[in-house]
C-alpha positions as a Python dict, from the first residue, in 0.01 Angstrom:
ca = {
    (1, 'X'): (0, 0, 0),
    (2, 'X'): (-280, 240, -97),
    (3, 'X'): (-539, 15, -295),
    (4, 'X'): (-904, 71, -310),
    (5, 'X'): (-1173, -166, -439),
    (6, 'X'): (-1531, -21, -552),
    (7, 'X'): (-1778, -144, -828),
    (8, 'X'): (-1519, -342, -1009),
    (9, 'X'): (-1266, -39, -987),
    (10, 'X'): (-887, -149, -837),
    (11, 'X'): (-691, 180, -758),
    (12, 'X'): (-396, 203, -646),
    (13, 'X'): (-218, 525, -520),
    (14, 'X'): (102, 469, -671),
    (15, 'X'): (327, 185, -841),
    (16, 'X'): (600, 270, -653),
    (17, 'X'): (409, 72, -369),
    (18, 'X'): (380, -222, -514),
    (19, 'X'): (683, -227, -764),
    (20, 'X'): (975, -235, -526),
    (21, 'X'): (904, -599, -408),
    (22, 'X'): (917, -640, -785),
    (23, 'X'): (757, -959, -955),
    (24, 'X'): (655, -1149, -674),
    (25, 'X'): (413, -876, -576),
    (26, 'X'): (289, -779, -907),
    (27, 'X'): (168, -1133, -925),
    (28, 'X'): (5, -1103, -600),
    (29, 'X'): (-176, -816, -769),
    (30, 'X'): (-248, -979, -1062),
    (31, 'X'): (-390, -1248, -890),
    (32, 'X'): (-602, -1071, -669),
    (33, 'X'): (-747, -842, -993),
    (34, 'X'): (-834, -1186, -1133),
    (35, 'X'): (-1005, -1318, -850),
    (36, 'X'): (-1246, -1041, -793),
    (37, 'X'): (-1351, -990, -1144),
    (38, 'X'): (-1126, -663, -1179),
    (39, 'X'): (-1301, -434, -1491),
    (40, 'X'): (-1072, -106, -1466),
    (41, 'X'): (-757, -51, -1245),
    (42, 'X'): (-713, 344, -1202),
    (43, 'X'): (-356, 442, -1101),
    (44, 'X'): (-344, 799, -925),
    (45, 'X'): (-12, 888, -916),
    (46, 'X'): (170, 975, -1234),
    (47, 'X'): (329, 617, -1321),
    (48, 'X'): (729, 744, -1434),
    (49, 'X'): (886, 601, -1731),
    (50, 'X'): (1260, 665, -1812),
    (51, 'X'): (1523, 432, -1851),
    (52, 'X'): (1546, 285, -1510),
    (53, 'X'): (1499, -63, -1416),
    (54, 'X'): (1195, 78, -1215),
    (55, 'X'): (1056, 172, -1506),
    (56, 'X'): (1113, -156, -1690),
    (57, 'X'): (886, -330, -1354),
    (58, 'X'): (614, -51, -1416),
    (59, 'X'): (620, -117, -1799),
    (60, 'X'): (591, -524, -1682),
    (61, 'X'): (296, -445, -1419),
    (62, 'X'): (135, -231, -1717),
    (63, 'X'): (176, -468, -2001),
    (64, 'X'): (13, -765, -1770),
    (65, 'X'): (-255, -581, -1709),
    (66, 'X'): (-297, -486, -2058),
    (67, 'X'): (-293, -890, -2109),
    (68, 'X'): (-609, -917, -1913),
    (69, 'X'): (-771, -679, -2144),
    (70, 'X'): (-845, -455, -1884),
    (71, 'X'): (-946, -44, -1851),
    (72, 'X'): (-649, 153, -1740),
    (73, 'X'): (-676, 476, -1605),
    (74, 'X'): (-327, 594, -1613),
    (75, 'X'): (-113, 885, -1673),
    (76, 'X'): (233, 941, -1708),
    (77, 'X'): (481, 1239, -1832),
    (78, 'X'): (697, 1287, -2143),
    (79, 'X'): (1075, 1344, -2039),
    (80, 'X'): (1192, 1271, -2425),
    (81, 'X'): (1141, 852, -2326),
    (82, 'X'): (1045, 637, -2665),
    (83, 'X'): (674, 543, -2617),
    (84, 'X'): (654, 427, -2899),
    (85, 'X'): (828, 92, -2827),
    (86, 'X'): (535, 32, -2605),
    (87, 'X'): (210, 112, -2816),
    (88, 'X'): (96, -215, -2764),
    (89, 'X'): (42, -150, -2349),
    (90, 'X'): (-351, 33, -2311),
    (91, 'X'): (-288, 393, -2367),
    (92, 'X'): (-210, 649, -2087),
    (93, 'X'): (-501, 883, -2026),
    (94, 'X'): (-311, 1216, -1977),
    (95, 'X'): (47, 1217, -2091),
    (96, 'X'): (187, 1535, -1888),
    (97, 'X'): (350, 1780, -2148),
    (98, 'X'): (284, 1627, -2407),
    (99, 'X'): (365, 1856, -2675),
    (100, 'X'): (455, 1616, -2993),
    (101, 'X'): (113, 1515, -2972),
    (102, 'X'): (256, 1126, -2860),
    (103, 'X'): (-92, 1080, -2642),
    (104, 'X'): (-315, 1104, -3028),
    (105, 'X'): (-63, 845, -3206),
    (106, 'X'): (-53, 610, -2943),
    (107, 'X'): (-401, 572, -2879),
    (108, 'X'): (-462, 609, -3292),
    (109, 'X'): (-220, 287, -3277),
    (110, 'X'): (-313, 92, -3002),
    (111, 'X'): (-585, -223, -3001),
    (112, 'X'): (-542, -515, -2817),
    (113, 'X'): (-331, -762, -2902),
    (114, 'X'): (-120, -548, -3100),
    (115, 'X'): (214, -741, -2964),
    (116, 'X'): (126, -1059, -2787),
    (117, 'X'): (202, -1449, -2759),
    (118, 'X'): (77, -1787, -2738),
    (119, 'X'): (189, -2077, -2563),
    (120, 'X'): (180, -2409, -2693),
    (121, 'X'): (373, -2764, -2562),
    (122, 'X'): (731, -2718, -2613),
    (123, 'X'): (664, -2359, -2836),
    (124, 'X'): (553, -2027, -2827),
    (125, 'X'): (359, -1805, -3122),
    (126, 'X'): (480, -1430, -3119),
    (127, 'X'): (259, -1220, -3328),
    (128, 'X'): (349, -906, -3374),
    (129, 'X'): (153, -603, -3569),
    (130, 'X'): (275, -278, -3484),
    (131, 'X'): (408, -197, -3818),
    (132, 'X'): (33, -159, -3922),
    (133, 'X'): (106, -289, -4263),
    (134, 'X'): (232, -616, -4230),
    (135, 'X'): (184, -882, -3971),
    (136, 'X'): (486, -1062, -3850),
    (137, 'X'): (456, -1426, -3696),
    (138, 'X'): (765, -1583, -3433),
    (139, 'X'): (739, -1951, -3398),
    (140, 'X'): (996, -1990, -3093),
    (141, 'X'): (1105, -2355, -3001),
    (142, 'X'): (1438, -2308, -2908),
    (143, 'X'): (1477, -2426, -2567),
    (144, 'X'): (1718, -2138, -2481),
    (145, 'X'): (1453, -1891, -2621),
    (146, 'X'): (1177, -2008, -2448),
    (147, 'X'): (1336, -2054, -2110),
    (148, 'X'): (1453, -1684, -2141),
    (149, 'X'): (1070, -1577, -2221),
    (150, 'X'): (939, -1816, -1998),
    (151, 'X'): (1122, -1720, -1690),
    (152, 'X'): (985, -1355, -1795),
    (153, 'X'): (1222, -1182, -1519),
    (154, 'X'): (1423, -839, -1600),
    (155, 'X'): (1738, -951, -1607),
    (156, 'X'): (2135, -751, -1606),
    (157, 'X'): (2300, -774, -1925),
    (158, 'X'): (2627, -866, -1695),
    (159, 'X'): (2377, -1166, -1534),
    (160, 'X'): (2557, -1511, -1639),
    (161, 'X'): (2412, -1582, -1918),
    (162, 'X'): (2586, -1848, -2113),
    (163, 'X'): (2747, -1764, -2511),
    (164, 'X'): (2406, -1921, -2614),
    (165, 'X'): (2190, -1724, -2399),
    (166, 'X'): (2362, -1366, -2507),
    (167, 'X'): (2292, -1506, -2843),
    (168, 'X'): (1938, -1519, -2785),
    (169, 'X'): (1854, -1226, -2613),
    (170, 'X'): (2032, -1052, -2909),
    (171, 'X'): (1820, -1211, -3129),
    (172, 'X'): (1524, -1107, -2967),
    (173, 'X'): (1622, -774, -2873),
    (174, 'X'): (1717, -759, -3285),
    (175, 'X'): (1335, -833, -3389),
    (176, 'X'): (1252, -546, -3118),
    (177, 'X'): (1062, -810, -2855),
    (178, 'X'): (1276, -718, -2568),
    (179, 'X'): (1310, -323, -2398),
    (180, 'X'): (1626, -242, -2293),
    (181, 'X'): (1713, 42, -1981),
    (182, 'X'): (1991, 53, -1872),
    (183, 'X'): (2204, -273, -1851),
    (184, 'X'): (1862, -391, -1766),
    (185, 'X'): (1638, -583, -2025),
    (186, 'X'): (1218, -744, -2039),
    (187, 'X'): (1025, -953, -2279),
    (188, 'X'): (774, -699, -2427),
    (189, 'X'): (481, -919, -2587),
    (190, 'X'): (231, -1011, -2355),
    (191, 'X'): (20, -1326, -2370),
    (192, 'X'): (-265, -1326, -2521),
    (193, 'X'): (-566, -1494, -2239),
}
């Protein structure tokens, strides 16, 4: 892993080093970005987004750090994939051929805490604002829910999941709060800290 630490700067060469030992490492990461007082994590290599469940991990690793309200210095490139289900991760700095202009309306829609959550005992509060003109406000209690949000893994649409479970990730995915790839699915909001 290619990761460089100077004047509050954490760059790393490329998520591909740190995303195939999937969440345990990005928490590692996270962890580590906490503990030195991380202000800006630059990513050098061109960070791929399709609709792989690689991409899903990236789009996890991204929207945590977004959570911690940090600078990214990212780029990616546009092969036709929906960015515009995730305007509320910090902006891309170069999006490479970007010729529908997606860079200028993602940045013109992003702020922080544009798609985030709350946790309280035994609930969480979703609130979501990417329409622009309305707010809308989840209050989840359902155990199923929560355990689902709280377990915040990707998971296989063919993974056991009970009739009540399907149920609920339907719902969510329904109110657009879960990404889908593939047979491969993620809790979008981020919590707020």
């Amino acid at each position: 892993m290619n990761i460089t630490i100077f004047k509050k700067v954490y760059t790393i060469n490329s998520l591909e080093t740190i995303l195939y030992d999937e969440k345990l490492v990005i928490q590692e990461v996270l962890k580590h970005i906490c503990e030195k007082k991380i202000k800006k994590v630059v990513i050098e290599q061109p960070v791929v987004l399709d609709e792989t469940k690689d991409s899903l991990y990236s789009i996890v690793f991204l929207r945590e750090l977004t959570s911690l309200g940090l600078i990214i210095d990212w780029k990616t490139e546009n092969n036709n994939y929906n960015f515009g289900k995730i305007y509320h991760i910090f902006p891309p700095k170069l999006i490479i051929n970007d010729h529908h202009q997606e860079l200028e309306n993602w940045k013109t829609s992003y702020c922080y805490g544009l798609l985030h959550y709350r946790k309280g005992p035994d609930f969480i509060l979703i609130e979501d604002k990417r329409s622009g003109s309305f707010k809308l406000n989840y209050n989840i209690g359902d155990m199923i829910l929560l355990e689902i949000i709280k377990n915040d893994v990707l998971f296989n649409k063919n993974h056991k999941l009970e009739k009540k479970e399907k149920a609920a990730v339907q719902l969510l995915f329904d109110h657009n709060l879960i990404l889908k790839h593939g047979d491969y699915y993620v809790f979008l909001p981020y919590r707020l800290r």
